[in-house]
Coordinates of C-alpha atoms in Angstrom, one line a residue:
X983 CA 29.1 29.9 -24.1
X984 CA 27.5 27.2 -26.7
X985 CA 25.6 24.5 -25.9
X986 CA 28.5 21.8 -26.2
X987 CA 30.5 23.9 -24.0
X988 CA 27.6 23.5 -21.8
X989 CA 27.3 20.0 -22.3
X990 CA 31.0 19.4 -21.3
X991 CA 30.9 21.5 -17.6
X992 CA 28.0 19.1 -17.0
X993 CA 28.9 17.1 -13.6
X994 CA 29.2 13.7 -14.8
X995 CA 27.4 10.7 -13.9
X996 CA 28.5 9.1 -10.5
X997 CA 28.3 5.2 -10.3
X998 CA 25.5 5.3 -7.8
X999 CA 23.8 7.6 -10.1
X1000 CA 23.9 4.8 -13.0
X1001 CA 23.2 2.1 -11.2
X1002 CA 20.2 3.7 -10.1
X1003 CA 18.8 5.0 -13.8
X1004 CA 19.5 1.4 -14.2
X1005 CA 17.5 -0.2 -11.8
X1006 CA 14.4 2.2 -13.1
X1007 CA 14.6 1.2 -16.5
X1008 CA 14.9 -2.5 -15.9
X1009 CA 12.0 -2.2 -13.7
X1010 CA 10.0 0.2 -16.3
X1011 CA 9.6 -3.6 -18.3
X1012 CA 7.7 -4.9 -15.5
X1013 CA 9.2 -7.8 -15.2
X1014 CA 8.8 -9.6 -12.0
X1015 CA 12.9 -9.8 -11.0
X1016 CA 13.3 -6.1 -12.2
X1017 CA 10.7 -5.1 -9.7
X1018 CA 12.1 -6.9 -7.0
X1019 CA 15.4 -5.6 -7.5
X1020 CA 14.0 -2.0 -7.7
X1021 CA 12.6 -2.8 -4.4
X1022 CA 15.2 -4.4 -2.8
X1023 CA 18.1 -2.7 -4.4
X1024 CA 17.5 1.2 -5.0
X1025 CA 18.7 3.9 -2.9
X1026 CA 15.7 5.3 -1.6
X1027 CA 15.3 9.3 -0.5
X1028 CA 12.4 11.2 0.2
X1029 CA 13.3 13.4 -2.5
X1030 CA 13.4 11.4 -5.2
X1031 CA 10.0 10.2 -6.7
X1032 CA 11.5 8.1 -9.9
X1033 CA 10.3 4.9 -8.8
X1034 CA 6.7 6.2 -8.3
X1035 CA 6.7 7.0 -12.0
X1036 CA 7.8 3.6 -13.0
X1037 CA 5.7 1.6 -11.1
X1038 CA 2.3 3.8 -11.1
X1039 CA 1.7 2.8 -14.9
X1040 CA 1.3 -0.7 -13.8
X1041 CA -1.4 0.4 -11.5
X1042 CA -3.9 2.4 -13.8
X1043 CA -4.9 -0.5 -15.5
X1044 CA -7.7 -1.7 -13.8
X1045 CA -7.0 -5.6 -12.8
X1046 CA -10.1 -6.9 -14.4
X1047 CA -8.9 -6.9 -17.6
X1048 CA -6.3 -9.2 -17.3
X1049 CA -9.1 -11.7 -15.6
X1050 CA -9.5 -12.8 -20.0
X1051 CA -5.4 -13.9 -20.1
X1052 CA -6.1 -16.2 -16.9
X1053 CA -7.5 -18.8 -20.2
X1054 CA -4.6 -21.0 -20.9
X1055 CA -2.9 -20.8 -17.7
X1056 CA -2.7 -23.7 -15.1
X1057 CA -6.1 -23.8 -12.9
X1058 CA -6.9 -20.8 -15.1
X1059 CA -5.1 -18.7 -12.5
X1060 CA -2.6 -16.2 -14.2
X1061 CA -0.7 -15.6 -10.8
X1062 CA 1.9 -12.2 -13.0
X1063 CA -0.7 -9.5 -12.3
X1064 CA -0.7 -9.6 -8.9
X1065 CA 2.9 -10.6 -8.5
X1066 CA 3.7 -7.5 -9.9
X1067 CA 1.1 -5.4 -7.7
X1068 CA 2.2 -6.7 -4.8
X1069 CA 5.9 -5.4 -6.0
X1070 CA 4.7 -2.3 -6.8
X1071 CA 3.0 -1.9 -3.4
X1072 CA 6.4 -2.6 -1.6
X1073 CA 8.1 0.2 -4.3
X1074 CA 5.5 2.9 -2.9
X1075 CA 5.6 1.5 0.8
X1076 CA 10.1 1.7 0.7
X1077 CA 9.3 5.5 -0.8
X1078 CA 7.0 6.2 2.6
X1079 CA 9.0 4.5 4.9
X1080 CA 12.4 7.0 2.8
X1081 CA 10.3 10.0 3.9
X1082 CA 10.2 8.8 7.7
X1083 CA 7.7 11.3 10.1
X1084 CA 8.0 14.4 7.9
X1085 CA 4.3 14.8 7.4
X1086 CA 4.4 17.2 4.2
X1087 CA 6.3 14.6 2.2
X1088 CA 3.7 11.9 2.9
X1089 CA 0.6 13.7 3.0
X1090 CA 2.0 14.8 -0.5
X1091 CA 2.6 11.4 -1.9
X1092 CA -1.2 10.6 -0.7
X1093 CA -2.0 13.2 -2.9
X1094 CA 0.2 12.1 -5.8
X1095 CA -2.0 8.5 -5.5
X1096 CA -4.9 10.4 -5.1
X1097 CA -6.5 10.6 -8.5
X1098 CA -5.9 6.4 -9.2
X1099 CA -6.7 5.4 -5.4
X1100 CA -9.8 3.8 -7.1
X1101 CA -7.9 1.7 -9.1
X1102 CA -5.5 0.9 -6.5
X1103 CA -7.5 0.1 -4.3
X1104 CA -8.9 -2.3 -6.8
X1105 CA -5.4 -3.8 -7.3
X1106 CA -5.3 -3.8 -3.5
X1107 CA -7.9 -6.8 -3.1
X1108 CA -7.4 -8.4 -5.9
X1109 CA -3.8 -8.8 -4.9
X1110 CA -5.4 -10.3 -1.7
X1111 CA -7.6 -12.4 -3.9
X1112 CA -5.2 -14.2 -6.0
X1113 CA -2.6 -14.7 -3.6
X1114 CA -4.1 -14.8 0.1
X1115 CA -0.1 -15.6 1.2
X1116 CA 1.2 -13.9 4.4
X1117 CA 3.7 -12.2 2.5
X1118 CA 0.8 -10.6 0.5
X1119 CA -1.3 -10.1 3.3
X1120 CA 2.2 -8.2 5.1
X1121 CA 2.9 -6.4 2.2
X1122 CA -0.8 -4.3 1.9
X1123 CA -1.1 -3.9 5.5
X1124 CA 2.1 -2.0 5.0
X1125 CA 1.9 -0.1 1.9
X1126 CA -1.5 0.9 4.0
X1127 CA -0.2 1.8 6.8
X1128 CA 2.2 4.2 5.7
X1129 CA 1.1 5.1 1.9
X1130 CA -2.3 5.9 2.5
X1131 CA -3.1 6.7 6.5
X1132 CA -0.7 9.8 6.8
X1133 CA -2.4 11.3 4.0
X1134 CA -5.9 9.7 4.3
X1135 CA -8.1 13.5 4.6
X1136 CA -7.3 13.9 0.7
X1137 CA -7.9 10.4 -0.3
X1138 CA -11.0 8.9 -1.9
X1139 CA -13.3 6.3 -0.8
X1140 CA -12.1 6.5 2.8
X1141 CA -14.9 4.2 4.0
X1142 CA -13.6 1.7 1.2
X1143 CA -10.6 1.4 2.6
X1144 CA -10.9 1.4 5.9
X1145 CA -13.3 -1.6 5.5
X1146 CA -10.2 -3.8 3.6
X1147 CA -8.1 -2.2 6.6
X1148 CA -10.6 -4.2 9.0
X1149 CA -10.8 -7.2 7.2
X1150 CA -7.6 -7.7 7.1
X1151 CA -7.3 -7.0 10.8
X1152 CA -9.7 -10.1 11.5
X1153 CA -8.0 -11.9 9.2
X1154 CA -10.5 -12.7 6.1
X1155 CA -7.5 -13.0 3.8
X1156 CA -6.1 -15.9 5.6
X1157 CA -8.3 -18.1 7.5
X1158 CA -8.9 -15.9 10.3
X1159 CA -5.3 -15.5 11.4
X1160 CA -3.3 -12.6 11.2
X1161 CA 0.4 -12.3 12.0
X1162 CA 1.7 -9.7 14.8
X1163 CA 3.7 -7.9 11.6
X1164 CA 0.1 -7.5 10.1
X1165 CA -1.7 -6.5 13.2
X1166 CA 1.2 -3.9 14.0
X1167 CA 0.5 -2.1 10.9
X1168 CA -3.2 -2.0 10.9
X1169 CA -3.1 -0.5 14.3
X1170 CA -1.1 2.3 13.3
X1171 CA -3.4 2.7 10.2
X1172 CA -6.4 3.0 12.3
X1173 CA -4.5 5.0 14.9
X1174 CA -3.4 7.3 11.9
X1175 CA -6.8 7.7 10.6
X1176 CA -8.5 8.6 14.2
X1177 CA -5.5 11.0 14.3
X1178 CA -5.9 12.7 11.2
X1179 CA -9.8 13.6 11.6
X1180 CA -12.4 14.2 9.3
X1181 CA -13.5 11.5 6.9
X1182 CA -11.0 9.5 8.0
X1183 CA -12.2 9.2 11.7
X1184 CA -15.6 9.3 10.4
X1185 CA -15.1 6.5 8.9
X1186 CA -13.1 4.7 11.9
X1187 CA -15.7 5.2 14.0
X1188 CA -18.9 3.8 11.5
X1189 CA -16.7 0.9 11.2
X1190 CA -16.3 0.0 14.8
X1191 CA -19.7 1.0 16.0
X1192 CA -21.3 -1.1 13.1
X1193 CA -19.4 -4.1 14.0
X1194 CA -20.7 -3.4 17.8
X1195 CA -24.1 -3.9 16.2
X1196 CA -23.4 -7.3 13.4
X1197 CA -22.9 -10.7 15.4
X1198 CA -21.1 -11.9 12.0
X1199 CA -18.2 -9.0 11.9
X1200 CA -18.3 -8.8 15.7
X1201 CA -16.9 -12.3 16.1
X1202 CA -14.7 -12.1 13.3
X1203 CA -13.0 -9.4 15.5
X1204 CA -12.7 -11.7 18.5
X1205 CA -10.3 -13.5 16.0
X1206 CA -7.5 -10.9 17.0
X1207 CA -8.0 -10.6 20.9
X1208 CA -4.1 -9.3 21.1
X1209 CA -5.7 -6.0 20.1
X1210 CA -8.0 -5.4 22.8
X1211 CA -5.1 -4.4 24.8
X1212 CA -3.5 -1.9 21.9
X1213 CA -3.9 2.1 22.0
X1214 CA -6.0 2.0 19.1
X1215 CA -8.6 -0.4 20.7
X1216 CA -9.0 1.3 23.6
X1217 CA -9.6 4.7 21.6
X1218 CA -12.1 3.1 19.2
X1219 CA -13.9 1.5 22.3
X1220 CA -15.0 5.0 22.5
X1221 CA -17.1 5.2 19.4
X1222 CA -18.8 1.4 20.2
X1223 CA -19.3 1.9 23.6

């Protein structure tokens, strides 16, 4: 058989299908309403990977160099980069959430972010910098939560980010208040991570027995008293104790 023959037995293209390659290559441009419709509009399966390869470009350049295009812009603030971060963060936390409690799929999409967790981890807090809104705030604690916890024993700088988990448990991003949403999610981070082992728990437990030793961090953590009643607290009360 030649190759058009081939060509021609090929199953074609379902509408779903197209409307799908064309939410990718919209949001390939990195535009900021091309993202969100990605986010909001794509059929998500824990098989598919597509939108990881579209959005993970945006996130291997390291945010500081676009610091030099904040010239020219009003209160020298350009407020694009982390717009489309944050988008690319929701991308990645809608392909977790697509792969629900099978363990393999998201311990293996921790490992696909493995290699540029230092640069997103960078774009993480800067994101957190620029914009400091709930909706940013809800939006890492997420992507955190179930992005980088599930996989966190082949992750980098674990002790990195569990410290931006704890900060923004206590609420350093937005005047010492944190929503339930946000506090939900760190708590099954943390829980996660203490589940998990290894560096991960490691690095849990430094965390909570260092702030049982700093007066500064300590009462920053009095700043989310609804946790003290949580799983997680009461487990980590263990390692501060």
């Amino acid at each position: 058989m030649d190759s058009s023959s081939d060509f021609t037995s090929a199953a074609p293209v379902t509408n779903a299908e197209y409307a799908a390659r064309r939410l990718l290559a919209n949001g390939a441009t990195g535009e900021i309403p091309h993202l969100q419709a990605l986010a909001d509009r794509y059929p998500y399966d824990r098989s598919d990977l597509r939108p990881l390869d579209v959005v993970m470009p945006f996130l291997q350049t390291p945010p500081q160099l676009y610091l030099a295009l904040d010239i020219g812009f009003p209160h020298g603030v350009n407020s694009k980069p982390a717009m489309r971060a944050l988008l690319c963060f929701q991308i990645i936390h809608r392909i977790g959430l697509s792969m629900g409690s099978d363990l393999p799929s998201r311990t293996g999409l921790a490992a696909f972010l493995q290699a540029d967790w230092p640069c997103i981890l960078s774009w993480l807090n800067f994101a957190l910098d620029r914009s400091g809104s709930s909706a940013a705030i809800s939006t890492v604690a997420q992507f955190l939560a179930v992005c980088y916890a599930a996989g966190s024993d082949v992750m980098g700088d674990v002790p990195v980010t569990v410290d931006l988990a704890f900060r923004i448990w206590c609420g350093e991003f937005n005047q010492g208040e944190t929503s339930e949403h946000v506090t939900s999610s760190m708590v099954q981070f943390f829980k996660k991570c203490l589940d998990t082992g290894g560096s991960a728990e490691a690095a849990v437990a430094d965390l909570f027995e260092s702030t049982s030793r700093t007066p500064s961090r300590s009462s920053s953590r009095t700043a989310t008293t609804s946790l003290h009643s949580t799983p997680i607290v009461l487990q980590a009360e263990r390692y501060v104790s």
